[in-house]
Protein backbone atom coordinates (compact mmCIF):
# COMPACT_ATOMS: atom_id res chain seq x y z
CA MET A 1 0.05 -0.18 -0.18
CA ILE A 2 1.26 3.32 -1.02
CA ASN A 3 -0.53 6.42 0.87
CA VAL A 4 -0.73 9.85 -0.52
CA THR A 5 1.81 10.59 2.75
CA LYS A 6 3.58 9.18 5.50
CA ALA A 7 4.87 10.50 8.41
CA PHE A 8 8.78 10.47 8.87
CA LEU A 9 9.73 8.71 12.12
CA PRO A 10 13.47 9.90 13.70
CA PRO A 11 15.61 7.07 15.04
CA LEU A 12 14.13 5.76 17.92
CA ASP A 13 17.23 6.18 19.93
CA ASP A 14 16.85 10.20 19.14
CA TYR A 15 13.64 10.16 20.42
CA VAL A 16 14.06 7.69 23.58
CA GLN A 17 16.89 10.11 24.57
CA TYR A 18 14.46 12.86 24.93
CA LEU A 19 12.23 10.86 26.63
CA GLU A 20 14.67 9.57 29.68
CA GLY A 21 15.21 13.24 30.30
CA LEU A 22 11.37 13.85 30.82
CA TRP A 23 11.11 10.51 32.96
CA ALA A 24 14.08 11.67 35.36
CA SER A 25 12.47 15.40 35.69
CA GLY A 26 8.64 14.24 35.70
CA TRP A 27 8.29 17.65 33.82
CA ILE A 28 5.98 16.65 30.88
CA THR A 29 3.74 19.75 30.24
CA ASN A 30 3.03 23.15 30.85
CA ASN A 31 6.04 25.21 29.09
CA GLY A 32 8.80 22.57 29.72
CA VAL A 33 12.38 22.85 28.86
CA LEU A 34 11.67 20.62 25.70
CA VAL A 35 8.92 22.97 24.50
CA GLN A 36 11.24 26.11 25.06
CA GLU A 37 14.03 24.31 23.18
CA LEU A 38 12.05 23.62 20.27
CA GLU A 39 10.76 27.33 20.23
CA SER A 40 14.16 28.54 20.41
CA LYS A 41 15.44 26.16 17.45
CA LEU A 42 12.18 26.92 15.54
CA ARG A 43 13.17 30.44 15.77
CA GLU A 44 16.17 29.95 14.08
CA TYR A 45 15.50 27.76 11.58
CA LEU A 46 12.54 29.81 10.56
CA ASP A 47 14.25 32.87 10.90
CA VAL A 48 11.40 34.52 13.02
CA PRO A 49 11.60 36.78 16.06
CA HIS A 50 8.86 34.82 18.06
CA ILE A 51 7.13 31.53 17.87
CA GLN A 52 4.61 29.53 20.20
CA TYR A 53 4.12 26.25 20.04
CA MET A 54 0.78 24.81 20.16
CA SER A 55 -1.43 21.62 20.26
CA ASN A 56 -2.03 21.97 16.53
CA GLY A 57 -2.53 24.18 13.48
CA THR A 58 -6.23 24.93 13.88
CA VAL A 59 -5.98 26.27 17.47
CA ALA A 60 -3.09 28.61 16.24
CA LEU A 61 -5.82 30.06 13.41
CA GLN A 62 -8.28 30.71 16.54
CA VAL A 63 -5.68 31.96 18.68
CA ALA A 64 -4.13 34.41 15.88
CA LEU A 65 -7.82 35.81 14.66
CA LYS A 66 -8.91 36.12 18.87
CA ALA A 67 -5.21 37.98 19.32
CA LEU A 68 -5.99 40.44 16.68
CA ASP A 69 -9.43 41.15 18.02
CA ILE A 70 -11.14 39.77 14.63
CA THR A 71 -15.03 39.61 15.06
CA GLY A 72 -16.39 40.53 11.54
CA GLU A 73 -16.01 39.59 7.79
CA VAL A 74 -12.83 37.53 6.95
CA ILE A 75 -11.76 37.69 3.52
CA THR A 76 -10.43 33.96 2.97
CA THR A 77 -9.89 31.58 0.26
CA PRO A 78 -12.15 28.58 -0.93
CA PHE A 79 -9.22 26.24 -1.73
CA SER A 80 -8.02 24.94 1.44
CA TYR A 81 -8.20 22.44 4.02
CA VAL A 82 -11.45 22.74 5.76
CA ALA A 83 -9.87 23.88 9.06
CA THR A 84 -9.22 27.38 7.41
CA THR A 85 -13.04 28.12 7.30
CA THR A 86 -14.03 26.20 10.60
CA SER A 87 -11.54 28.29 12.41
CA ILE A 88 -13.15 31.70 11.33
CA LEU A 89 -16.81 29.99 11.70
CA TRP A 90 -15.30 28.82 14.90
CA GLU A 91 -14.60 31.97 15.90
CA LYS A 92 -18.10 33.37 15.42
CA CYS A 93 -16.42 35.69 12.27
CA LYS A 94 -17.76 35.50 8.47
CA PRO A 95 -15.81 33.92 6.04
CA VAL A 96 -16.20 35.88 2.53
CA PHE A 97 -14.48 33.81 -0.47
CA VAL A 98 -12.31 35.21 -3.01
CA ASP A 99 -11.72 33.37 -5.70
CA ILE A 100 -8.20 31.88 -6.49
CA GLU A 101 -5.41 32.16 -9.09
CA ASP A 102 -5.13 29.61 -11.86
CA LYS A 103 -1.43 29.47 -11.40
CA THR A 104 -0.60 29.21 -8.02
CA PHE A 105 -4.18 28.21 -6.61
CA CYS A 106 -3.76 30.70 -4.22
CA ILE A 107 -6.21 33.46 -3.48
CA ASP A 108 -6.11 35.87 -6.14
CA ALA A 109 -4.84 39.24 -5.04
CA ASP A 110 -6.42 41.18 -7.86
CA LYS A 111 -10.33 39.93 -6.56
CA ILE A 112 -9.45 41.11 -2.81
CA GLU A 113 -10.55 44.82 -2.80
CA ALA A 114 -13.84 44.23 -4.84
CA ALA A 115 -14.98 41.95 -1.59
CA ILE A 116 -13.67 44.41 1.30
CA THR A 117 -16.68 45.89 3.17
CA PRO A 118 -17.07 48.28 5.89
CA ALA A 119 -17.46 45.06 7.72
CA THR A 120 -14.29 43.67 6.47
CA GLN A 121 -11.39 43.37 9.49
CA ALA A 122 -8.63 40.87 8.05
CA ILE A 123 -7.70 38.91 5.09
CA LEU A 124 -6.76 35.17 5.93
CA ALA A 125 -4.77 33.76 3.10
CA VAL A 126 -3.15 30.16 2.31
CA HIS A 127 0.37 29.57 0.54
CA VAL A 128 -1.22 26.29 -0.71
CA TYR A 129 0.67 23.93 -1.28
CA GLY A 130 3.49 25.61 -0.05
CA TYR A 131 3.36 27.88 -2.81
CA PRO A 132 3.17 31.79 -1.96
CA CYS A 133 0.39 34.20 -1.96
CA ASN A 134 0.67 37.78 -3.79
CA VAL A 135 2.14 38.74 -0.05
CA VAL A 136 3.34 42.43 -1.68
CA LYS A 137 -0.38 43.33 -3.04
CA ILE A 138 -1.83 41.82 -0.04
CA GLU A 139 0.01 44.08 2.00
CA ALA A 140 -0.91 46.72 0.15
CA LEU A 141 -4.50 46.43 0.22
CA ALA A 142 -4.23 45.69 3.91
CA LYS A 143 -2.47 49.22 4.53
CA LYS A 144 -4.85 50.82 2.21
CA TYR A 145 -8.34 49.50 4.23
CA ASN A 146 -6.71 49.25 7.77
CA LEU A 147 -6.94 45.21 7.68
CA ARG A 148 -5.07 42.59 9.52
CA VAL A 149 -3.34 39.88 7.70
CA ILE A 150 -2.98 36.15 8.70
CA TYR A 151 -1.34 33.78 6.79
CA ASP A 152 -2.50 30.06 7.13
CA ALA A 153 1.14 28.63 6.57
CA ALA A 154 0.36 25.11 7.45
CA HIS A 155 2.29 23.94 3.89
CA ALA A 156 5.08 25.91 3.76
CA PHE A 157 7.50 25.11 6.51
CA GLY A 158 10.88 26.59 5.44
CA VAL A 159 9.49 28.12 2.32
CA ARG A 160 11.50 31.70 1.49
CA LEU A 161 10.76 34.08 -0.96
CA ASN A 162 13.27 36.41 -2.59
CA GLY A 163 15.68 34.89 0.76
CA VAL A 164 12.95 35.89 3.33
CA SER A 165 10.89 33.16 5.18
CA LEU A 166 7.26 33.09 4.22
CA VAL A 167 5.90 33.04 7.42
CA ASN A 168 7.43 36.20 8.01
CA TYR A 169 4.70 37.74 5.98
CA GLY A 170 1.63 39.45 7.71
CA ASP A 171 0.57 40.33 10.97
CA LEU A 172 0.69 36.74 12.01
CA SER A 173 1.38 33.24 10.48
CA THR A 174 0.01 29.92 11.47
CA VAL A 175 1.55 26.62 10.78
CA SER A 176 0.58 23.21 11.58
CA PHE A 177 3.05 20.33 12.47
CA HIS A 178 0.59 17.43 12.21
CA ALA A 179 2.30 13.90 11.38
CA THR A 180 1.04 14.50 7.51
CA LYS A 181 3.32 17.68 7.25
CA LEU A 182 7.09 18.06 6.43
CA PHE A 183 8.03 18.73 9.63
CA HIS A 184 6.04 17.37 12.19
CA THR A 185 5.78 16.75 16.00
CA VAL A 186 2.76 14.34 15.68
CA GLU A 187 0.14 16.62 16.69
CA GLY A 188 1.27 20.12 16.85
CA GLY A 189 0.99 23.97 15.10
CA ALA A 190 2.19 27.59 15.89
CA VAL A 191 1.62 31.16 15.81
CA ILE A 192 4.79 33.43 14.56
CA SER A 193 4.56 37.12 15.83
CA HIS A 194 6.78 39.94 15.24
CA ASP A 195 6.73 41.88 18.40
CA LYS A 196 7.39 41.11 22.00
CA GLU A 197 3.47 42.35 23.03
CA MET A 198 1.74 40.28 20.40
CA ALA A 199 3.95 37.08 21.31
CA LYS A 200 2.57 37.82 25.06
CA GLU A 201 -0.89 38.22 23.72
CA ILE A 202 -0.94 35.01 22.04
CA HIS A 203 0.89 33.48 25.09
CA LEU A 204 -1.59 34.65 27.26
CA ARG A 205 -4.77 33.55 24.47
CA MET A 206 -3.24 29.76 24.78
CA SER A 207 -2.64 29.47 28.54
CA PHE A 208 -5.99 30.02 29.95
CA GLY A 209 -5.46 33.82 30.08
CA HIS A 210 -3.21 33.84 33.01
CA SER A 211 0.42 34.28 33.90
CA GLY A 212 0.72 32.74 37.44
CA GLU A 213 -2.12 34.29 40.04
CA ASP A 214 -2.68 37.08 37.57
CA TYR A 215 -5.58 36.77 35.21
CA TYR A 216 -5.97 38.79 32.21
CA ILE A 217 -8.25 37.78 29.61
CA ALA A 218 -10.39 34.72 28.63
CA GLY A 219 -7.99 32.00 27.51
CA ILE A 220 -8.23 28.44 26.29
CA ASN A 221 -5.70 25.63 26.71
CA GLY A 222 -3.87 25.85 23.70
CA LYS A 223 -0.40 24.27 24.95
CA ASN A 224 1.73 20.95 23.58
CA SER A 225 3.34 18.46 25.86
CA GLU A 226 6.97 18.01 26.07
CA LEU A 227 6.38 14.42 24.44
CA HIS A 228 5.59 16.20 21.21
CA ALA A 229 7.95 18.37 21.41
CA ALA A 230 10.49 15.88 21.93
CA MET A 231 9.61 14.24 18.52
CA GLY A 232 9.97 17.79 16.75
CA LEU A 233 13.16 18.12 18.32
CA ALA A 234 14.41 14.60 16.87
CA THR A 235 12.64 15.45 13.27
CA LEU A 236 13.90 18.99 13.11
CA PRO A 237 17.78 17.59 12.05
CA PHE A 238 16.55 15.86 9.01
CA VAL A 239 14.55 18.53 7.31
CA SER A 240 17.03 19.72 4.87
CA ASP A 241 17.39 15.69 4.26
CA LEU A 242 13.47 15.17 3.54
CA ILE A 243 13.01 18.58 1.30
CA PHE A 244 16.14 17.16 -0.74
CA ARG A 245 14.50 13.73 -1.19
CA ARG A 246 11.35 15.35 -1.69
CA ARG A 247 12.73 17.61 -4.65
CA ILE A 248 14.28 14.17 -6.13
CA ILE A 249 11.09 12.53 -5.86
CA SER A 250 9.64 15.64 -7.74
CA GLU A 251 11.82 15.73 -10.32
CA LEU A 252 11.25 12.39 -11.00
CA TYR A 253 7.33 13.06 -11.35
CA ASP A 254 8.41 16.11 -13.35
CA SER A 255 10.25 14.12 -16.03
CA MET A 256 7.61 11.49 -16.57
CA LEU A 257 4.68 13.48 -16.55
CA GLN A 258 5.73 16.81 -18.38
CA GLY A 259 3.87 16.60 -21.83
CA LYS A 260 0.98 14.38 -21.00
CA GLY A 261 -1.96 17.25 -20.80
CA LEU A 262 -1.87 17.46 -17.11
CA VAL A 263 -1.56 21.34 -15.33
CA PHE A 264 1.03 21.80 -12.13
CA PRO A 265 0.87 25.20 -10.04
CA GLU A 266 3.54 27.42 -11.37
CA LYS A 267 6.57 28.24 -8.87
CA VAL A 268 7.02 32.01 -8.38
CA ILE A 269 10.67 33.76 -9.52
CA GLY A 270 12.66 33.92 -6.20
CA LEU A 271 11.15 31.24 -4.56
CA GLU A 272 13.00 28.53 -2.25
CA TYR A 273 10.20 25.52 -2.03
CA ASN A 274 9.86 22.83 0.43
CA TYR A 275 8.27 20.13 -2.02
CA SER A 276 5.55 19.59 0.56
CA TYR A 277 2.98 18.41 -2.21
CA TYR A 278 2.73 17.02 -5.64
CA PRO A 279 -0.63 18.39 -7.03
CA VAL A 280 -1.90 17.79 -10.60
CA VAL A 281 -4.76 18.75 -12.43
CA PHE A 282 -6.30 16.57 -14.94
CA LYS A 283 -8.57 17.60 -17.92
CA SER A 284 -11.55 16.68 -16.68
CA GLU A 285 -13.07 15.10 -13.39
CA THR A 286 -13.87 12.38 -15.16
CA GLN A 287 -10.33 11.56 -16.14
CA LEU A 288 -9.56 12.27 -12.25
CA LEU A 289 -11.66 9.69 -11.38
CA GLN A 290 -10.75 7.20 -13.46
CA VAL A 291 -6.87 7.52 -12.78
CA LYS A 292 -7.78 7.65 -9.07
CA GLU A 293 -9.95 4.51 -9.53
CA ALA A 294 -7.25 2.54 -11.17
CA LEU A 295 -4.53 3.97 -8.41
CA ASP A 296 -6.84 2.60 -5.78
CA LYS A 297 -7.18 -1.02 -7.35
CA ASN A 298 -3.65 -1.11 -7.14
CA GLY A 299 -3.21 0.40 -3.46
CA VAL A 300 -1.68 3.58 -4.19
CA TYR A 301 -4.18 5.89 -2.73
CA ALA A 302 -3.69 9.60 -4.24
CA ARG A 303 -5.82 12.30 -2.36
CA ARG A 304 -8.23 15.00 -3.93
CA TYR A 305 -6.63 17.64 -1.90
CA PHE A 306 -8.42 20.02 -1.71
CA TYR A 307 -11.97 18.81 -2.45
CA PRO A 308 -14.49 20.31 -2.27
CA PRO A 309 -14.32 23.65 -2.45
CA LEU A 310 -15.13 25.47 0.93
CA ASN A 311 -17.76 27.95 -0.67
CA LYS A 312 -19.52 24.90 -0.95
CA LEU A 313 -19.49 23.51 2.47
CA PRO A 314 -23.19 22.04 3.42
CA TYR A 315 -22.89 24.46 6.80
CA HIS A 316 -21.41 27.35 5.24
CA LYS A 317 -22.22 27.88 1.38
CA GLY A 318 -20.52 31.22 -0.31
CA LYS A 319 -20.68 32.73 -3.87
CA ASP A 320 -19.68 31.35 -6.47
CA CYS A 321 -15.49 30.93 -7.26
CA PRO A 322 -15.72 29.34 -10.54
CA VAL A 323 -11.76 29.08 -10.84
CA ALA A 324 -11.55 27.21 -7.43
CA GLU A 325 -14.70 24.88 -8.20
CA ASP A 326 -12.86 24.07 -11.48
CA ILE A 327 -9.56 23.30 -10.10
CA SER A 328 -10.99 21.49 -7.18
CA SER A 329 -12.98 18.84 -9.39
CA ARG A 330 -9.54 18.00 -11.33
CA VAL A 331 -6.62 18.29 -8.68
CA LEU A 332 -5.19 15.36 -7.14
CA CYS A 333 -2.17 15.42 -5.05
CA LEU A 334 0.23 11.90 -5.51
CA PRO A 335 1.90 10.28 -3.18
CA LEU A 336 5.28 12.28 -2.19
CA TYR A 337 7.07 11.28 1.12
CA TYR A 338 10.88 10.52 2.50
CA GLY A 339 10.20 6.83 1.98
CA LEU A 340 8.62 6.68 -1.47
CA THR A 341 11.36 4.97 -3.86
CA ASP A 342 11.99 5.85 -7.50
CA ASP A 343 10.49 2.33 -8.39
CA GLN A 344 7.44 3.21 -6.72
CA VAL A 345 7.51 6.61 -8.39
CA ILE A 346 7.73 4.94 -11.85
CA GLN A 347 4.64 2.56 -11.33
CA ILE A 348 2.28 5.80 -10.10
CA VAL A 349 3.26 7.41 -13.27
CA ARG A 350 2.92 4.35 -15.43
CA MET A 351 -0.57 3.77 -13.90
CA ILE A 352 -1.83 7.35 -14.67
CA VAL A 353 -0.13 7.58 -18.24
CA ASN A 354 -1.90 4.32 -18.82
CA GLU A 355 -5.56 6.14 -17.94
CA LEU A 356 -4.74 9.45 -20.04
């Protein structure tokens, strides 16, 4: 069986070494030494001033919205994982969908301005598959209309644009460290901020709203454990190797699938990519379903990621977004992970080509 992804597990001895320290100290949660160490190393790796490690990427989005005091309309993309939209709804805000670009599959910055109303407070954009949004235009719009910007960078760990870490854009960025991600802590996520005051606000929001015996605001429990931090510390040294291998696999896919009538996201100039996903867009939904059925029969489980478009959710329907709806019906993410072999990639491609 070949799944669309497979969690990388570091050498067991590396992980156990961290666990032995926990067993000796008995300190396994509540901002322990490993959480602090992981935050420090992530600040260095991602080249960011402040990062708060949390229980997952969805809580990170909710905390980001709450920390910026967003209560009204939030302009966002219909092409993302459902957590992007449900985080907005969970915070009692209103998602306003803007269609996507047909090149990068990110929110179309040229269409954002038309969606801004007096009730608009924020833009929550997604760096889809790790490809960057038009951060320059989004920043200009935010300044013009006094809006806050949150980037859902769940797919963008380690990505740089013109030498700048992609998570340094916007007022806040959130990341996911779920086991399916390039870098993971089994479960986890984080919020990246740019000044001490906002970092303090985020820390309070994720820590019940109090520090010691001093209570300030109504917070939640967004903390993560020392056991999860240990996995992150054991995994982080391998990230460069993981990206390198993913690049090799992606280039092998490229060499065999180019010229077959498929469409791929376009990489922008100045992008240092992390090869987090390998999406392909078929000529039609019928062709996609035919290919997926053939792969399923042979134990290869690609994923319709993202499907359905979020503006068609049964519990929150938005306006029509024809580009997102079209791409969503035709996109399939192929298996891509560290342990995938060249022979397996060749096998997958042959199955696909046989159905085209």
